mmCIF file of C-alpha atoms in Angstrom:
data_model
loop_
_atom_site.group_PDB
_atom_site.id
_atom_site.type_symbol
_atom_site.label_atom_id
_atom_site.label_comp_id
_atom_site.label_asym_id
_atom_site.label_seq_id
_atom_site.Cartn_x
_atom_site.Cartn_y
_atom_site.Cartn_z
ATOM 1 C CA MET A 59 -39.657 27.639 0.323
ATOM 2 C CA THR A 60 -37.145 25.131 -1.006
ATOM 3 C CA HIS A 61 -37.891 22.469 -3.534
ATOM 4 C CA PRO A 62 -38.483 19.017 -1.924
ATOM 5 C CA LEU A 63 -35.927 17.441 -4.243
ATOM 6 C CA LEU A 64 -33.252 19.869 -3.047
ATOM 7 C CA THR A 65 -34.164 19.159 0.567
ATOM 8 C CA ALA A 66 -33.925 15.409 -0.054
ATOM 9 C CA LEU A 67 -30.557 15.868 -1.799
ATOM 10 C CA ALA A 68 -29.223 17.913 1.119
ATOM 11 C CA GLN A 69 -30.343 15.228 3.581
ATOM 12 C CA ALA A 70 -28.737 12.513 1.454
ATOM 13 C CA ARG A 71 -25.481 14.469 1.373
ATOM 14 C CA LEU A 72 -25.447 14.866 5.127
ATOM 15 C CA ARG A 73 -26.270 11.190 5.641
ATOM 16 C CA ASP A 74 -23.710 9.894 3.120
ATOM 17 C CA ALA A 75 -20.738 12.072 4.032
ATOM 18 C CA PRO A 76 -21.518 13.839 7.294
ATOM 19 C CA MET A 77 -17.958 14.755 8.270
ATOM 20 C CA PHE A 78 -17.167 16.265 4.867
ATOM 21 C CA VAL A 79 -20.489 18.104 4.626
ATOM 22 C CA LYS A 80 -19.960 19.660 8.049
ATOM 23 C CA TRP A 81 -16.401 20.621 7.111
ATOM 24 C CA CYS A 82 -17.688 22.203 3.889
ATOM 25 C CA GLU A 83 -20.278 24.230 5.801
ATOM 26 C CA LEU A 84 -17.587 25.522 8.166
ATOM 27 C CA ASN A 85 -15.131 26.303 5.376
ATOM 28 C CA GLY A 86 -17.457 27.712 2.727
ATOM 29 C CA ALA A 87 -16.889 24.877 0.260
ATOM 30 C CA THR A 88 -19.415 22.991 -1.819
ATOM 31 C CA ALA A 89 -19.911 19.422 -0.615
ATOM 32 C CA CYS A 90 -21.535 18.135 -3.751
ATOM 33 C CA PRO A 91 -20.239 18.322 -6.335
ATOM 34 C CA ALA A 92 -16.918 18.648 -4.583
ATOM 35 C CA THR A 93 -13.698 19.546 -6.291
ATOM 36 C CA PRO A 94 -10.532 17.494 -5.844
ATOM 37 C CA ALA A 95 -8.945 20.629 -4.346
ATOM 38 C CA SER A 96 -11.628 20.893 -1.648
ATOM 39 C CA VAL A 97 -11.260 17.187 -0.838
ATOM 40 C CA ALA A 98 -7.486 17.674 -0.585
ATOM 41 C CA ARG A 99 -8.012 20.643 1.768
ATOM 42 C CA PHE A 100 -10.431 18.552 3.841
ATOM 43 C CA VAL A 101 -7.875 15.748 4.062
ATOM 44 C CA THR A 102 -5.040 18.041 5.143
ATOM 45 C CA ASP A 103 -7.247 19.938 7.613
ATOM 46 C CA CYS A 104 -8.468 16.698 9.200
ATOM 47 C CA ALA A 105 -5.109 14.875 9.144
ATOM 48 C CA SER A 106 -5.010 14.849 12.929
ATOM 49 C CA LEU A 107 -7.905 12.371 12.915
ATOM 50 C CA GLY A 108 -5.581 9.707 11.540
ATOM 51 C CA MET A 109 -6.064 7.409 8.592
ATOM 52 C CA SER A 110 -8.416 5.100 10.490
ATOM 53 C CA ARG A 111 -11.072 7.852 10.609
ATOM 54 C CA LEU A 112 -10.067 9.895 7.592
ATOM 55 C CA TRP A 113 -10.118 7.102 5.003
ATOM 56 C CA PRO A 114 -13.777 6.135 5.717
ATOM 57 C CA ALA A 115 -14.722 9.825 5.407
ATOM 58 C CA VAL A 116 -13.020 10.010 2.009
ATOM 59 C CA GLN A 117 -14.803 6.829 0.945
ATOM 60 C CA ASP A 118 -18.097 8.463 1.993
ATOM 61 C CA ILE A 119 -17.314 11.409 -0.303
ATOM 62 C CA SER A 120 -16.611 8.994 -3.126
ATOM 63 C CA ARG A 121 -19.822 7.011 -2.584
ATOM 64 C CA MET A 122 -21.901 10.191 -2.385
ATOM 65 C CA HIS A 123 -20.628 11.398 -5.760
ATOM 66 C CA VAL A 124 -20.851 8.025 -7.491
ATOM 67 C CA ALA A 125 -24.400 7.475 -6.188
ATOM 68 C CA LEU A 126 -25.438 10.769 -7.762
ATOM 69 C CA GLY A 127 -23.719 9.922 -11.055
ATOM 70 C CA LEU A 128 -20.992 12.524 -10.536
ATOM 71 C CA ALA A 129 -17.267 12.212 -11.074
ATOM 72 C CA ASP A 130 -15.401 10.969 -8.020
ATOM 73 C CA PRO A 131 -13.247 13.842 -6.716
ATOM 74 C CA THR A 132 -11.245 11.526 -4.457
ATOM 75 C CA LEU A 133 -9.525 9.551 -7.207
ATOM 76 C CA GLY A 134 -6.042 10.598 -8.192
ATOM 77 C CA GLY A 135 -4.634 14.081 -8.353
ATOM 78 C CA LEU A 136 -4.751 16.452 -5.414
ATOM 79 C CA ALA A 137 -6.926 14.326 -3.131
ATOM 80 C CA ALA A 138 -4.798 11.208 -3.583
ATOM 81 C CA SER A 139 -1.595 13.185 -3.063
ATOM 82 C CA ALA A 140 -2.976 14.679 0.154
ATOM 83 C CA MET A 141 -3.946 11.221 1.430
ATOM 84 C CA SER A 142 -0.546 9.883 0.420
ATOM 85 C CA GLY A 143 1.195 12.654 2.333
ATOM 86 C CA ILE A 144 -0.643 11.708 5.507
ATOM 87 C CA ALA A 145 -0.405 7.936 5.078
ATOM 88 C CA ALA A 146 3.317 8.154 4.215
ATOM 89 C CA ILE A 147 3.363 4.759 2.529
ATOM 90 C CA PRO A 148 6.673 4.387 0.693
ATOM 91 C CA PRO A 149 6.538 3.223 -2.920
ATOM 92 C CA PRO A 150 7.572 -0.378 -3.545
ATOM 93 C CA ARG A 151 11.353 -0.804 -3.606
ATOM 94 C CA SER A 152 11.081 -3.111 -6.601
ATOM 95 C CA TRP A 153 9.536 -0.392 -8.772
ATOM 96 C CA PRO A 154 11.704 1.564 -11.225
ATOM 97 C CA GLY A 155 12.295 5.197 -10.208
ATOM 98 C CA ARG A 156 9.976 6.725 -12.792
ATOM 99 C CA PHE A 157 7.040 4.734 -11.385
ATOM 100 C CA LYS A 158 7.917 5.502 -7.770
ATOM 101 C CA ARG A 159 7.214 9.176 -8.457
ATOM 102 C CA GLN A 160 3.687 8.277 -9.591
ATOM 103 C CA PHE A 161 2.911 6.164 -6.516
ATOM 104 C CA ASP A 162 1.652 9.176 -4.536
ATOM 105 C CA ALA A 163 -1.069 9.807 -7.127
ATOM 106 C CA LEU A 164 -2.629 6.380 -6.542
ATOM 107 C CA PRO A 165 -5.667 6.095 -4.260
ATOM 108 C CA TYR A 166 -4.882 5.141 -0.664
ATOM 109 C CA ASP A 167 -6.484 1.687 -0.843
ATOM 110 C CA ILE A 168 -4.389 0.776 -3.882
ATOM 111 C CA GLN A 169 -1.253 2.049 -2.143
ATOM 112 C CA THR A 170 -1.962 -0.115 0.902
ATOM 113 C CA HIS A 171 -2.608 -3.148 -1.311
ATOM 114 C CA LEU A 172 0.621 -2.638 -3.240
ATOM 115 C CA ALA A 173 2.601 -2.062 -0.031
ATOM 116 C CA SER A 174 1.177 -5.254 1.467
ATOM 117 C CA HIS A 175 1.982 -7.190 -1.704
ATOM 118 C CA GLU A 176 5.521 -5.776 -1.727
ATOM 119 C CA ALA A 177 6.036 -6.788 1.918
ATOM 120 C CA GLN A 178 4.887 -10.350 1.149
ATOM 121 C CA ARG A 179 7.175 -10.454 -1.889
ATOM 122 C CA GLU A 180 10.166 -9.293 0.156
ATOM 123 C CA ARG A 181 9.448 -11.850 2.897
ATOM 124 C CA ALA A 182 9.288 -14.616 0.288
ATOM 125 C CA LEU A 183 12.503 -13.360 -1.298
ATOM 126 C CA ARG A 184 14.294 -13.282 2.078
ATOM 127 C CA ARG A 185 13.016 -16.777 2.874
ATOM 128 C CA ALA A 186 14.284 -18.065 -0.495
ATOM 129 C CA GLN A 187 17.678 -16.410 0.050
ATOM 130 C CA ASN A 188 17.936 -17.950 3.542
ATOM 131 C CA ASP A 189 16.972 -21.363 2.170
ATOM 132 C CA ALA A 190 19.606 -21.032 -0.580
ATOM 133 C CA ALA A 191 22.268 -20.036 1.957
ATOM 134 C CA ALA A 192 21.380 -23.010 4.174
ATOM 135 C CA ALA A 193 21.533 -25.335 1.159
ATOM 136 C CA ARG A 194 24.979 -23.941 0.221
ATOM 137 C CA GLN A 195 26.198 -24.570 3.773
ATOM 138 C CA ARG A 196 24.910 -28.142 3.673
ATOM 139 C CA LEU A 197 26.582 -28.655 0.292
ATOM 140 C CA VAL A 198 29.925 -27.327 1.563
ATOM 141 C CA ALA A 199 29.681 -29.575 4.636
ATOM 142 C CA PHE A 200 28.790 -32.574 2.459
ATOM 143 C CA GLU A 201 31.658 -31.859 0.062
ATOM 144 C CA ALA A 202 34.083 -31.531 2.976
ATOM 145 C CA GLN A 203 32.819 -34.807 4.436
ATOM 146 C CA THR A 204 33.061 -36.564 1.064
ATOM 147 C CA LYS A 205 36.532 -35.164 0.423
ATOM 148 C CA GLY A 206 37.606 -36.282 3.905
ATOM 149 C CA LYS A 207 36.474 -39.854 3.173
ATOM 150 C CA GLU A 208 38.270 -39.872 -0.183
ATOM 151 C CA THR A 209 41.442 -38.529 1.409
ATOM 152 C CA ASN A 210 41.284 -41.059 4.240
ATOM 153 C CA GLY A 211 40.626 -43.875 1.772
ATOM 154 C CA SER A 212 43.554 -42.952 -0.516
ATOM 155 C CA GLU A 213 45.895 -42.517 2.472
ATOM 156 C CA ALA A 214 44.910 -45.944 3.744
ATOM 157 C CA ALA A 215 45.497 -47.445 0.289
ATOM 158 C CA THR A 216 48.884 -45.707 0.022
ATOM 159 C CA ALA A 217 49.867 -46.901 3.494
ATOM 160 C CA ALA A 218 48.825 -50.470 2.623
ATOM 161 C CA GLY A 219 50.825 -50.297 -0.630
ATOM 162 C CA ASP A 220 53.917 -49.135 1.278
ATOM 163 C CA ASN A 221 53.696 -52.092 3.646
ATOM 164 C CA ASN A 222 53.689 -54.588 0.803
#
């Protein structure tokens, strides 16, 4: 006979992270507490599901551990690198090289936030560069127009002086 607390814990595990718990049962891994290595294996084994299904499953693993007061095995390290390999989000171009190497170790949700922020920043930068180029063109056209009026005015004055 099993202890009722253990039965309740097993039910909570299955309810909170069903995909991971089932994977653990099939692969002989411990679902709770899970190791970052087992989460990384789960992520790579289930990569074919795509990020839209895999990321919620990883969040379920995280919530299950945090709810029980355990360390979150999904943060950083092996699990984050496995998620990063599947998501294939490039590090921000504006980051120095030494930080780009650390980008893969960030959790997936932070990577997506930073990538979104970088895309917005690049769009704003491109817009500002286009606006500056358009302003330069208008300035060149204005200077040419102004110079043309000055040239026409001085030629007319010279021609009038010659007639006198």
